[in-house]
PDB file of C-alpha atoms in Angstrom:
ATOM      1  CA  UNK F 144     -24.271   0.305   6.582  1.00 48.00           C
ATOM      2  CA  UNK F 145     -24.234   3.282   8.909  1.00 52.00           C
ATOM      3  CA  UNK F 146     -22.790   6.400   7.290  1.00 63.00           C
ATOM      4  CA  UNK F 147     -19.195   6.959   8.385  1.00 66.00           C
ATOM      5  CA  UNK F 148     -16.580   9.694   8.056  1.00 64.00           C
ATOM      6  CA  UNK F 149     -12.980   8.514   8.317  1.00 62.00           C
ATOM      7  CA  UNK F 150     -10.985  11.303   9.989  1.00 58.00           C
ATOM      8  CA  UNK F 151      -7.385  11.722   8.949  1.00 47.00           C
ATOM      9  CA  UNK F 152      -5.240  14.761   8.304  1.00 38.00           C
ATOM     10  CA  UNK F 153      -2.604  12.951   6.256  1.00 36.00           C
ATOM     11  CA  UNK F 154      -3.741   9.442   5.340  1.00 37.00           C
ATOM     12  CA  UNK F 155      -6.426   8.280   2.903  1.00 38.00           C
ATOM     13  CA  UNK F 156      -9.300   6.115   4.049  1.00 40.00           C
ATOM     14  CA  UNK F 157      -8.519   2.443   4.567  1.00 41.00           C
ATOM     15  CA  UNK F 158     -11.196  -0.003   3.522  1.00 46.00           C
ATOM     16  CA  UNK F 159      -9.671  -2.748   5.610  1.00 42.00           C
ATOM     17  CA  UNK F 160     -10.479  -0.833   8.785  1.00 40.00           C
ATOM     18  CA  UNK F 161     -14.214  -1.063   8.256  1.00 39.00           C
ATOM     19  CA  UNK F 162     -15.090  -3.578   5.575  1.00 45.00           C
ATOM     20  CA  UNK F 163     -12.876  -6.621   6.183  1.00 43.00           C
ATOM     21  CA  UNK F 164     -13.800  -9.570   8.372  1.00 44.00           C
ATOM     22  CA  UNK F 165     -11.135 -10.601  10.874  1.00 44.00           C
ATOM     23  CA  UNK F 166      -9.274 -13.851  10.243  1.00 46.00           C
ATOM     24  CA  UNK F 167     -10.291 -16.842  12.314  1.00 49.00           C
ATOM     25  CA  UNK F 168     -14.006 -16.231  11.912  1.00 52.00           C
ATOM     26  CA  UNK F 169     -16.380 -18.547  10.084  1.00 64.00           C
ATOM     27  CA  UNK F 170     -16.408 -18.253   6.309  1.00 72.00           C
ATOM     28  CA  UNK F 171     -17.679 -14.844   5.279  1.00 77.00           C
ATOM     29  CA  UNK F 172     -20.188 -14.457   2.452  1.00 89.00           C
ATOM     30  CA  UNK F 173     -19.824 -10.902   1.096  1.00 91.00           C
ATOM     31  CA  UNK F 174     -23.040  -8.991   0.493  1.00 91.00           C
ATOM     32  CA  UNK F 175     -24.167  -5.515  -0.480  1.00 93.00           C
ATOM     33  CA  UNK F 176     -22.229  -2.600  -1.846  1.00 94.00           C
ATOM     34  CA  UNK F 177     -20.582   0.550  -0.512  1.00 93.00           C
ATOM     35  CA  UNK F 178     -19.597   3.885  -2.003  1.00 94.00           C
ATOM     36  CA  UNK F 179     -16.534   5.526  -0.507  1.00 92.00           C
ATOM     37  CA  UNK F 180     -15.113   8.987  -1.239  1.00 92.00           C
ATOM     38  CA  UNK F 181     -11.511  10.095  -1.066  1.00 89.00           C
ATOM     39  CA  UNK F 182      -9.890  13.435  -1.814  1.00 88.00           C
ATOM     40  CA  UNK F 183      -7.336  12.179  -4.336  1.00 85.00           C
ATOM     41  CA  UNK F 184      -6.802   9.075  -6.456  1.00 83.00           C
ATOM     42  CA  UNK F 185      -3.574  10.548  -7.859  1.00 76.00           C
ATOM     43  CA  UNK F 186      -2.373   9.067 -11.155  1.00 73.00           C
ATOM     44  CA  UNK F 187      -4.214   5.805 -10.500  1.00 73.00           C
ATOM     45  CA  UNK F 188      -1.095   3.841 -11.447  1.00 76.00           C
ATOM     46  CA  UNK F 189      -1.001   0.289 -10.098  1.00 82.00           C
ATOM     47  CA  UNK F 190       2.564  -0.708 -10.934  1.00 88.00           C
ATOM     48  CA  UNK F 191       5.051  -0.463  -8.017  1.00 88.00           C
ATOM     49  CA  UNK F 192       7.865   0.640 -10.320  1.00 89.00           C
ATOM     50  CA  UNK F 193       5.979   3.857 -11.045  1.00 85.00           C
ATOM     51  CA  UNK F 194       6.621   6.976  -8.992  1.00 78.00           C
ATOM     52  CA  UNK F 195       3.190   6.871  -7.370  1.00 68.00           C
ATOM     53  CA  UNK F 196       1.962   8.902  -4.456  1.00 59.00           C
ATOM     54  CA  UNK F 197       0.519   7.381  -1.296  1.00 62.00           C
ATOM     55  CA  UNK F 198      -2.958   8.309  -2.517  1.00 67.00           C
ATOM     56  CA  UNK F 199      -2.910   5.387  -4.961  1.00 74.00           C
ATOM     57  CA  UNK F 200      -2.736   3.028  -2.001  1.00 79.00           C
ATOM     58  CA  UNK F 201      -6.390   3.825  -1.267  1.00 80.00           C
ATOM     59  CA  UNK F 202      -7.203   1.019  -3.675  1.00 86.00           C
ATOM     60  CA  UNK F 203      -3.943  -0.793  -4.501  1.00 89.00           C
ATOM     61  CA  UNK F 204      -3.559  -1.960  -0.891  1.00 89.00           C
ATOM     62  CA  UNK F 205      -6.889  -3.744  -1.316  1.00 92.00           C
ATOM     63  CA  UNK F 206      -5.911  -5.360  -4.631  1.00 93.00           C
ATOM     64  CA  UNK F 207      -2.403  -6.492  -3.742  1.00 94.00           C
ATOM     65  CA  UNK F 208      -0.935  -8.481  -0.867  1.00 94.00           C
ATOM     66  CA  UNK F 209       2.276  -7.336   0.785  1.00 93.00           C
ATOM     67  CA  UNK F 210       4.999  -9.722   1.788  1.00 93.00           C
ATOM     68  CA  UNK F 211       5.031  -8.079   5.199  1.00 92.00           C
ATOM     69  CA  UNK F 212       2.203  -5.986   6.632  1.00 88.00           C
ATOM     70  CA  UNK F 213       1.260  -3.892   9.655  1.00 85.00           C
ATOM     71  CA  UNK F 214      -1.524  -4.042  12.202  1.00 82.00           C
ATOM     72  CA  UNK F 215      -3.534  -1.080  13.469  1.00 74.00           C
ATOM     73  CA  UNK F 216      -0.768  -0.147  15.889  1.00 77.00           C
ATOM     74  CA  UNK F 217       1.927  -0.202  13.228  1.00 78.00           C
ATOM     75  CA  UNK F 218       3.493  -3.506  14.324  1.00 86.00           C
ATOM     76  CA  UNK F 219       4.980  -5.678  11.576  1.00 89.00           C
ATOM     77  CA  UNK F 220       2.870  -8.771  10.928  1.00 91.00           C
ATOM     78  CA  UNK F 221       2.975 -11.619   8.387  1.00 94.00           C
ATOM     79  CA  UNK F 222       1.452 -11.222   4.943  1.00 94.00           C
ATOM     80  CA  UNK F 223       2.620 -13.269   1.982  1.00 96.00           C
ATOM     81  CA  UNK F 224       5.581 -14.128   4.226  1.00 96.00           C
ATOM     82  CA  UNK F 225       4.914 -15.980   7.471  1.00 96.00           C
ATOM     83  CA  UNK F 226       8.278 -15.104   9.015  1.00 95.00           C
ATOM     84  CA  UNK F 227      11.549 -13.346   8.272  1.00 96.00           C
ATOM     85  CA  UNK F 228      14.959 -13.913   9.826  1.00 96.00           C
ATOM     86  CA  UNK F 229      18.529 -12.827   9.230  1.00 96.00           C
ATOM     87  CA  UNK F 230      21.220 -15.300   8.144  1.00 96.00           C
ATOM     88  CA  UNK F 231      24.186 -16.190  10.366  1.00 95.00           C
ATOM     89  CA  UNK F 232      26.561 -13.997   8.346  1.00 95.00           C
ATOM     90  CA  UNK F 233      24.064 -11.087   8.652  1.00 96.00           C
ATOM     91  CA  UNK F 234      24.208 -10.522   4.880  1.00 97.00           C
ATOM     92  CA  UNK F 235      20.865 -12.053   3.954  1.00 97.00           C
ATOM     93  CA  UNK F 236      17.280 -11.850   5.118  1.00 97.00           C
ATOM     94  CA  UNK F 237      15.288 -15.036   4.585  1.00 98.00           C
ATOM     95  CA  UNK F 238      11.515 -14.760   4.051  1.00 97.00           C
ATOM     96  CA  UNK F 239       9.347 -17.873   4.368  1.00 98.00           C
ATOM     97  CA  UNK F 240       6.477 -17.736   1.875  1.00 98.00           C
ATOM     98  CA  UNK F 241       2.960 -18.532   3.077  1.00 97.00           C
ATOM     99  CA  UNK F 242       1.460 -21.646   1.537  1.00 96.00           C
ATOM    100  CA  UNK F 243      -2.099 -21.712   0.186  1.00 95.00           C
ATOM    101  CA  UNK F 244      -2.261 -18.092  -0.988  1.00 97.00           C
ATOM    102  CA  UNK F 245      -4.021 -17.599  -4.314  1.00 97.00           C
ATOM    103  CA  UNK F 246      -4.055 -14.830  -6.868  1.00 98.00           C
ATOM    104  CA  UNK F 247      -7.410 -13.562  -8.090  1.00 97.00           C
ATOM    105  CA  UNK F 248      -7.265 -15.884 -11.119  1.00 97.00           C
ATOM    106  CA  UNK F 249      -6.936 -18.913  -8.833  1.00 96.00           C
ATOM    107  CA  UNK F 250      -3.234 -19.519  -9.477  1.00 97.00           C
ATOM    108  CA  UNK F 251      -0.968 -20.068  -6.446  1.00 97.00           C
ATOM    109  CA  UNK F 252       1.292 -17.321  -5.128  1.00 98.00           C
ATOM    110  CA  UNK F 253       4.824 -18.739  -5.124  1.00 98.00           C
ATOM    111  CA  UNK F 254       8.284 -17.798  -3.932  1.00 98.00           C
ATOM    112  CA  UNK F 255       9.115 -17.021  -7.580  1.00 98.00           C
ATOM    113  CA  UNK F 256       6.335 -14.418  -7.698  1.00 98.00           C
ATOM    114  CA  UNK F 257       7.528 -12.992  -4.391  1.00 97.00           C
ATOM    115  CA  UNK F 258      11.215 -12.683  -5.331  1.00 98.00           C
ATOM    116  CA  UNK F 259      10.506 -11.424  -8.854  1.00 97.00           C
ATOM    117  CA  UNK F 260       8.127  -8.721  -7.572  1.00 96.00           C
ATOM    118  CA  UNK F 261      10.512  -7.321  -4.982  1.00 96.00           C
ATOM    119  CA  UNK F 262      13.504  -7.445  -7.301  1.00 96.00           C
ATOM    120  CA  UNK F 263      11.599  -5.693 -10.070  1.00 95.00           C
ATOM    121  CA  UNK F 264      10.318  -2.969  -7.720  1.00 93.00           C
ATOM    122  CA  UNK F 265      13.665  -1.889  -6.331  1.00 93.00           C
ATOM    123  CA  UNK F 266      16.393  -3.248  -8.620  1.00 95.00           C
ATOM    124  CA  UNK F 267      14.976  -2.799 -12.128  1.00 93.00           C
ATOM    125  CA  UNK F 268      16.628  -0.036 -14.158  1.00 91.00           C
ATOM    126  CA  UNK F 269      13.114   0.952 -15.260  1.00 90.00           C
ATOM    127  CA  UNK F 270      11.958   1.587 -11.707  1.00 90.00           C
ATOM    128  CA  UNK F 271      10.925   5.191 -11.072  1.00 87.00           C
ATOM    129  CA  UNK F 272      10.010   4.912  -7.396  1.00 85.00           C
ATOM    130  CA  UNK F 273      12.338   6.563  -4.844  1.00 85.00           C
ATOM    131  CA  UNK F 274      13.064   3.241  -3.147  1.00 88.00           C
ATOM    132  CA  UNK F 275      14.989   2.107  -6.208  1.00 91.00           C
ATOM    133  CA  UNK F 276      17.575   4.815  -5.551  1.00 89.00           C
ATOM    134  CA  UNK F 277      17.643   4.073  -1.834  1.00 90.00           C
ATOM    135  CA  UNK F 278      17.657   0.274  -1.738  1.00 93.00           C
ATOM    136  CA  UNK F 279      19.163  -0.996  -5.004  1.00 95.00           C
ATOM    137  CA  UNK F 280      22.745   0.067  -4.136  1.00 95.00           C
ATOM    138  CA  UNK F 281      22.508  -1.899  -0.884  1.00 96.00           C
ATOM    139  CA  UNK F 282      21.232  -5.175  -2.380  1.00 97.00           C
ATOM    140  CA  UNK F 283      23.321  -7.885  -4.010  1.00 97.00           C
ATOM    141  CA  UNK F 284      20.402  -9.999  -5.224  1.00 97.00           C
ATOM    142  CA  UNK F 285      16.841 -11.134  -4.514  1.00 97.00           C
ATOM    143  CA  UNK F 286      15.987 -14.724  -5.426  1.00 98.00           C
ATOM    144  CA  UNK F 287      13.741 -17.665  -4.575  1.00 98.00           C
ATOM    145  CA  UNK F 288      15.106 -20.773  -2.918  1.00 97.00           C
ATOM    146  CA  UNK F 289      12.529 -23.488  -2.294  1.00 96.00           C
ATOM    147  CA  UNK F 290       9.707 -21.910  -0.317  1.00 97.00           C
ATOM    148  CA  UNK F 291      11.824 -18.962   0.785  1.00 98.00           C
ATOM    149  CA  UNK F 292      12.920 -15.651  -0.676  1.00 98.00           C
ATOM    150  CA  UNK F 293      16.479 -14.483  -0.048  1.00 98.00           C
ATOM    151  CA  UNK F 294      17.355 -10.797  -0.029  1.00 97.00           C
ATOM    152  CA  UNK F 295      21.149 -10.726  -0.083  1.00 98.00           C
ATOM    153  CA  UNK F 296      22.786  -7.429   0.830  1.00 97.00           C
ATOM    154  CA  UNK F 297      26.269  -6.027   0.386  1.00 96.00           C
ATOM    155  CA  UNK F 298      26.490  -5.106   4.061  1.00 96.00           C
ATOM    156  CA  UNK F 299      24.329  -6.059   7.082  1.00 96.00           C
ATOM    157  CA  UNK F 300      20.968  -4.284   6.967  1.00 95.00           C
ATOM    158  CA  UNK F 301      19.292  -4.717  10.377  1.00 94.00           C
ATOM    159  CA  UNK F 302      16.400  -2.409   9.455  1.00 91.00           C
ATOM    160  CA  UNK F 303      15.426  -4.269   6.297  1.00 92.00           C
ATOM    161  CA  UNK F 304      12.003  -5.485   7.550  1.00 91.00           C
ATOM    162  CA  UNK F 305      10.982  -1.815   7.581  1.00 89.00           C
ATOM    163  CA  UNK F 306      11.736  -1.468   3.877  1.00 90.00           C
ATOM    164  CA  UNK F 307       8.795  -3.527   2.641  1.00 89.00           C
ATOM    165  CA  UNK F 308       5.620  -3.058   4.706  1.00 86.00           C
ATOM    166  CA  UNK F 309       2.470  -1.255   3.719  1.00 69.00           C
ATOM    167  CA  UNK F 310       2.929   2.024   5.575  1.00 66.00           C
ATOM    168  CA  UNK F 311       4.076   4.316   2.772  1.00 65.00           C
ATOM    169  CA  UNK F 312       5.057   2.414  -0.349  1.00 75.00           C
ATOM    170  CA  UNK F 313       4.058  -0.215  -2.888  1.00 86.00           C
ATOM    171  CA  UNK F 314       7.384  -1.967  -3.336  1.00 90.00           C
ATOM    172  CA  UNK F 315       6.371  -4.790  -0.983  1.00 92.00           C
ATOM    173  CA  UNK F 316       3.450  -5.952  -3.154  1.00 94.00           C
ATOM    174  CA  UNK F 317       3.637  -9.492  -4.524  1.00 96.00           C
ATOM    175  CA  UNK F 318       2.532  -9.440  -8.162  1.00 96.00           C
ATOM    176  CA  UNK F 319       1.785 -12.286 -10.568  1.00 97.00           C
ATOM    177  CA  UNK F 320       4.892 -13.056 -12.611  1.00 97.00           C
ATOM    178  CA  UNK F 321       2.782 -15.206 -14.948  1.00 97.00           C
ATOM    179  CA  UNK F 322       0.518 -12.247 -15.735  1.00 96.00           C
ATOM    180  CA  UNK F 323       3.527 -10.092 -16.552  1.00 96.00           C
ATOM    181  CA  UNK F 324       4.900 -12.774 -18.887  1.00 96.00           C
ATOM    182  CA  UNK F 325       1.525 -13.004 -20.656  1.00 95.00           C
ATOM    183  CA  UNK F 326       0.448  -9.359 -20.736  1.00 95.00           C
ATOM    184  CA  UNK F 327       3.517  -7.287 -19.954  1.00 93.00           C
ATOM    185  CA  UNK F 328       3.486  -3.930 -18.206  1.00 91.00           C
ATOM    186  CA  UNK F 329       0.087  -3.042 -19.669  1.00 91.00           C
ATOM    187  CA  UNK F 330      -1.578  -5.915 -17.817  1.00 91.00           C
ATOM    188  CA  UNK F 331      -0.052  -4.977 -14.454  1.00 90.00           C
ATOM    189  CA  UNK F 332      -1.087  -1.352 -14.843  1.00 88.00           C
ATOM    190  CA  UNK F 333      -4.613  -1.665 -16.246  1.00 88.00           C
ATOM    191  CA  UNK F 334      -6.049  -4.952 -14.961  1.00 91.00           C
ATOM    192  CA  UNK F 335      -3.723  -6.361 -12.290  1.00 93.00           C
ATOM    193  CA  UNK F 336      -4.210  -9.860 -10.905  1.00 95.00           C
ATOM    194  CA  UNK F 337      -3.411  -9.412  -7.229  1.00 96.00           C
ATOM    195  CA  UNK F 338      -3.779 -11.521  -4.093  1.00 97.00           C
ATOM    196  CA  UNK F 339      -5.499  -8.946  -1.889  1.00 95.00           C
ATOM    197  CA  UNK F 340      -8.959  -8.980  -0.353  1.00 95.00           C
ATOM    198  CA  UNK F 341     -10.541  -7.212  -3.331  1.00 96.00           C
ATOM    199  CA  UNK F 342     -10.321  -7.767  -7.092  1.00 96.00           C
ATOM    200  CA  UNK F 343     -10.279  -4.873  -9.534  1.00 95.00           C
ATOM    201  CA  UNK F 344     -13.638  -4.790 -11.347  1.00 96.00           C
ATOM    202  CA  UNK F 345     -13.376  -1.477 -13.225  1.00 94.00           C
ATOM    203  CA  UNK F 346     -11.340   1.722 -13.295  1.00 90.00           C
ATOM    204  CA  UNK F 347     -11.953   5.082 -14.956  1.00 91.00           C
ATOM    205  CA  UNK F 348      -9.208   7.680 -15.082  1.00 87.00           C
ATOM    206  CA  UNK F 349     -11.650  10.082 -16.760  1.00 90.00           C
ATOM    207  CA  UNK F 350     -14.527   9.799 -14.286  1.00 92.00           C
ATOM    208  CA  UNK F 351     -12.130   9.199 -11.365  1.00 92.00           C
ATOM    209  CA  UNK F 352     -13.439   6.049  -9.758  1.00 93.00           C
ATOM    210  CA  UNK F 353     -12.356   2.483  -9.017  1.00 93.00           C
ATOM    211  CA  UNK F 354     -14.729  -0.466  -8.602  1.00 96.00           C
ATOM    212  CA  UNK F 355     -13.648  -3.395  -6.426  1.00 96.00           C
ATOM    213  CA  UNK F 356     -15.206  -6.825  -5.897  1.00 97.00           C
ATOM    214  CA  UNK F 357     -14.647  -9.076  -2.886  1.00 96.00           C
ATOM    215  CA  UNK F 358     -12.161 -11.931  -3.386  1.00 96.00           C
ATOM    216  CA  UNK F 359     -13.942 -14.793  -1.667  1.00 95.00           C
ATOM    217  CA  UNK F 360     -10.973 -17.178  -1.875  1.00 94.00           C
ATOM    218  CA  UNK F 361      -8.644 -14.962   0.156  1.00 95.00           C
ATOM    219  CA  UNK F 362      -6.487 -16.974   2.553  1.00 93.00           C
ATOM    220  CA  UNK F 363      -7.523 -15.041   5.668  1.00 90.00           C
ATOM    221  CA  UNK F 364      -9.536 -11.865   5.224  1.00 89.00           C
ATOM    222  CA  UNK F 365     -12.637 -12.119   3.074  1.00 93.00           C
ATOM    223  CA  UNK F 366     -14.468  -8.781   2.835  1.00 92.00           C
ATOM    224  CA  UNK F 367     -17.916  -8.405   4.369  1.00 92.00           C
ATOM    225  CA  UNK F 368     -18.953  -6.128   1.508  1.00 93.00           C
ATOM    226  CA  UNK F 369     -19.328  -7.581  -1.992  1.00 95.00           C
ATOM    227  CA  UNK F 370     -18.820  -4.476  -4.124  1.00 96.00           C
ATOM    228  CA  UNK F 371     -17.071  -1.201  -3.353  1.00 95.00           C
ATOM    229  CA  UNK F 372     -16.766   1.944  -5.445  1.00 95.00           C
ATOM    230  CA  UNK F 373     -14.032   4.432  -4.518  1.00 93.00           C
ATOM    231  CA  UNK F 374     -14.610   7.879  -6.005  1.00 93.00           C
ATOM    232  CA  UNK F 375     -12.405  10.947  -6.077  1.00 93.00           C
ATOM    233  CA  UNK F 376     -14.199  13.997  -4.689  1.00 94.00           C
ATOM    234  CA  UNK F 377     -11.601  16.693  -3.893  1.00 93.00           C
ATOM    235  CA  UNK F 378     -13.855  19.089  -1.949  1.00 93.00           C
ATOM    236  CA  UNK F 379     -14.504  18.124   1.680  1.00 91.00           C
ATOM    237  CA  UNK F 380     -17.818  19.988   1.745  1.00 90.00           C
ATOM    238  CA  UNK F 381     -19.050  17.943  -1.216  1.00 94.00           C
ATOM    239  CA  UNK F 382     -17.956  14.683   0.397  1.00 92.00           C
ATOM    240  CA  UNK F 383     -19.845  15.578   3.584  1.00 90.00           C
ATOM    241  CA  UNK F 384     -22.935  16.543   1.589  1.00 91.00           C
ATOM    242  CA  UNK F 385     -22.923  13.226  -0.276  1.00 92.00           C
ATOM    243  CA  UNK F 386     -22.560  11.388   3.024  1.00 90.00           C
ATOM    244  CA  UNK F 387     -25.532  13.236   4.481  1.00 89.00           C
ATOM    245  CA  UNK F 388     -27.767  12.502   1.489  1.00 90.00           C
ATOM    246  CA  UNK F 389     -26.879   8.814   1.517  1.00 90.00           C
ATOM    247  CA  UNK F 390     -25.038   8.893  -1.797  1.00 93.00           C
ATOM    248  CA  UNK F 391     -21.865   7.810   0.004  1.00 92.00           C
ATOM    249  CA  UNK F 392     -21.299   5.351   2.843  1.00 91.00           C
ATOM    250  CA  UNK F 393     -17.747   6.228   3.874  1.00 91.00           C
ATOM    251  CA  UNK F 394     -15.730   9.371   3.262  1.00 90.00           C
ATOM    252  CA  UNK F 395     -12.324  10.778   4.037  1.00 87.00           C
ATOM    253  CA  UNK F 396     -12.508  13.896   6.207  1.00 87.00           C
ATOM    254  CA  UNK F 397     -10.194  16.068   8.270  1.00 85.00           C
ATOM    255  CA  UNK F 398     -10.229  16.164  12.087  1.00 84.00           C
ATOM    256  CA  UNK F 399     -11.362  19.785  11.971  1.00 85.00           C
ATOM    257  CA  UNK F 400     -14.649  18.653  10.397  1.00 86.00           C
ATOM    258  CA  UNK F 401     -15.469  16.195  13.179  1.00 87.00           C
ATOM    259  CA  UNK F 402     -17.758  18.518  15.123  1.00 87.00           C
ATOM    260  CA  UNK F 403     -19.932  19.401  12.126  1.00 84.00           C
ATOM    261  CA  UNK F 404     -20.109  15.802  10.938  1.00 86.00           C
ATOM    262  CA  UNK F 405     -21.213  14.452  14.321  1.00 87.00           C
ATOM    263  CA  UNK F 406     -23.690  17.322  14.731  1.00 86.00           C
ATOM    264  CA  UNK F 407     -25.367  16.023  11.573  1.00 82.00           C
ATOM    265  CA  UNK F 408     -25.870  12.657  13.284  1.00 84.00           C
ATOM    266  CA  UNK F 409     -23.088  10.919  11.376  1.00 86.00           C
ATOM    267  CA  UNK F 410     -20.438   8.655  12.834  1.00 85.00           C
ATOM    268  CA  UNK F 411     -16.707   9.421  12.748  1.00 87.00           C
ATOM    269  CA  UNK F 412     -13.742   7.107  13.074  1.00 83.00           C
ATOM    270  CA  UNK F 413     -10.222   8.340  13.781  1.00 76.00           C
ATOM    271  CA  UNK F 414      -7.213   6.249  12.819  1.00 64.00           C
ATOM    272  CA  UNK F 415      -3.482   6.413  13.337  1.00 61.00           C
ATOM    273  CA  UNK F 416      -1.613   8.135  10.549  1.00 56.00           C
ATOM    274  CA  UNK F 417       1.954   9.032   9.846  1.00 52.00           C
ATOM    275  CA  UNK F 418       3.554  12.100   8.344  1.00 49.00           C
ATOM    276  CA  UNK F 419       7.012  13.283   7.451  1.00 50.00           C
ATOM    277  CA  UNK F 420       8.085  16.662   8.796  1.00 50.00           C
ATOM    278  CA  UNK F 421      10.736  18.418   6.753  1.00 52.00           C
ATOM    279  CA  UNK F 422      12.669  21.598   7.434  1.00 54.00           C
ATOM    280  CA  UNK F 423      14.573  23.203   4.592  1.00 53.00           C
ATOM    281  CA  UNK F 424      17.658  25.109   5.705  1.00 53.00           C
ATOM    282  CA  UNK F 425      18.677  27.840   3.275  1.00 53.00           C
ATOM    283  CA  UNK F 426      22.410  28.313   3.417  1.00 52.00           C
ATOM    284  CA  UNK F 427      22.663  31.658   1.658  1.00 53.00           C
ATOM    285  CA  UNK F 428      25.440  33.874   2.895  1.00 54.00           C
ATOM    286  CA  UNK F 429      23.316  36.431   4.712  1.00 55.00           C
ATOM    287  CA  UNK F 430      24.957  38.514   7.400  1.00 60.00           C
ATOM    288  CA  UNK F 431      24.045  37.461  10.930  1.00 63.00           C
ATOM    289  CA  UNK F 432      22.293  34.363   9.587  1.00 62.00           C
ATOM    290  CA  UNK F 433      22.551  31.682  12.317  1.00 66.00           C
ATOM    291  CA  UNK F 434      23.127  29.033   9.636  1.00 60.00           C
ATOM    292  CA  UNK F 435      26.460  30.701   8.819  1.00 64.00           C
ATOM    293  CA  UNK F 436      27.715  29.297  12.119  1.00 69.00           C
ATOM    294  CA  UNK F 437      28.924  25.727  11.522  1.00 66.00           C
ATOM    295  CA  UNK F 438      27.938  24.817  15.093  1.00 70.00           C
ATOM    296  CA  UNK F 439      24.312  25.361  14.060  1.00 60.00           C
TER     297      UNK F 439
END
């Protein structure tokens, strides 16, 4: 594999951009291994009800399958759900579950798994993620009906498809309900059985790395690379040095480092990323403060 620096000011590296075979191709047989470096693996929590940062998605997006996903341009595309449509009364969104999807243990992904996962993520009283506070008050219920999942809301929610995709949260992951019933929260958080393109092989919170192994029975996107290690290396200069010496194959870097990286004969890839801009207005009663004017 040619050494690559993934340039992004706000988003972690995405394995799928470089290591996954496109659907529709002949059966892929994963080979080889890759070492990737990111600046932050955060708390390394893999349970969507936790208040995780986006950094965790560096590896959880590879382990878990979303009900609804996004392509490279940000368009919504099918994942565990093949389609989604609003009911005639506009109070429910109906998600058709993809048939033939398997979890890493070989068990089928069902509408029950789908509905249970979403309901637990946003409606459970134990949920710590910010989407619980935002979405739970708007939802009446989430339940499976045949091969569909119904998200029933208290009022019409035309923007609901944007609640669940991969762009900035984990609440859209479909987890194994059977694993939870067998192993409880501990199983989901330490050795999750997902339906993504990679299986979790090992994780070390002390040494700050995650090992992934290709899931060769994935319904569409079997990885080209058999084994991947994702390591946390906070310093950009160290990540670049490890890339140059061949100790890493793919790193996260900032756009400002592009010139130096390419001057060293290394390849860079730039990807779309999103950020939230926030302005805090301080409403103290200072004289001549423009914020004292209600028109402002």
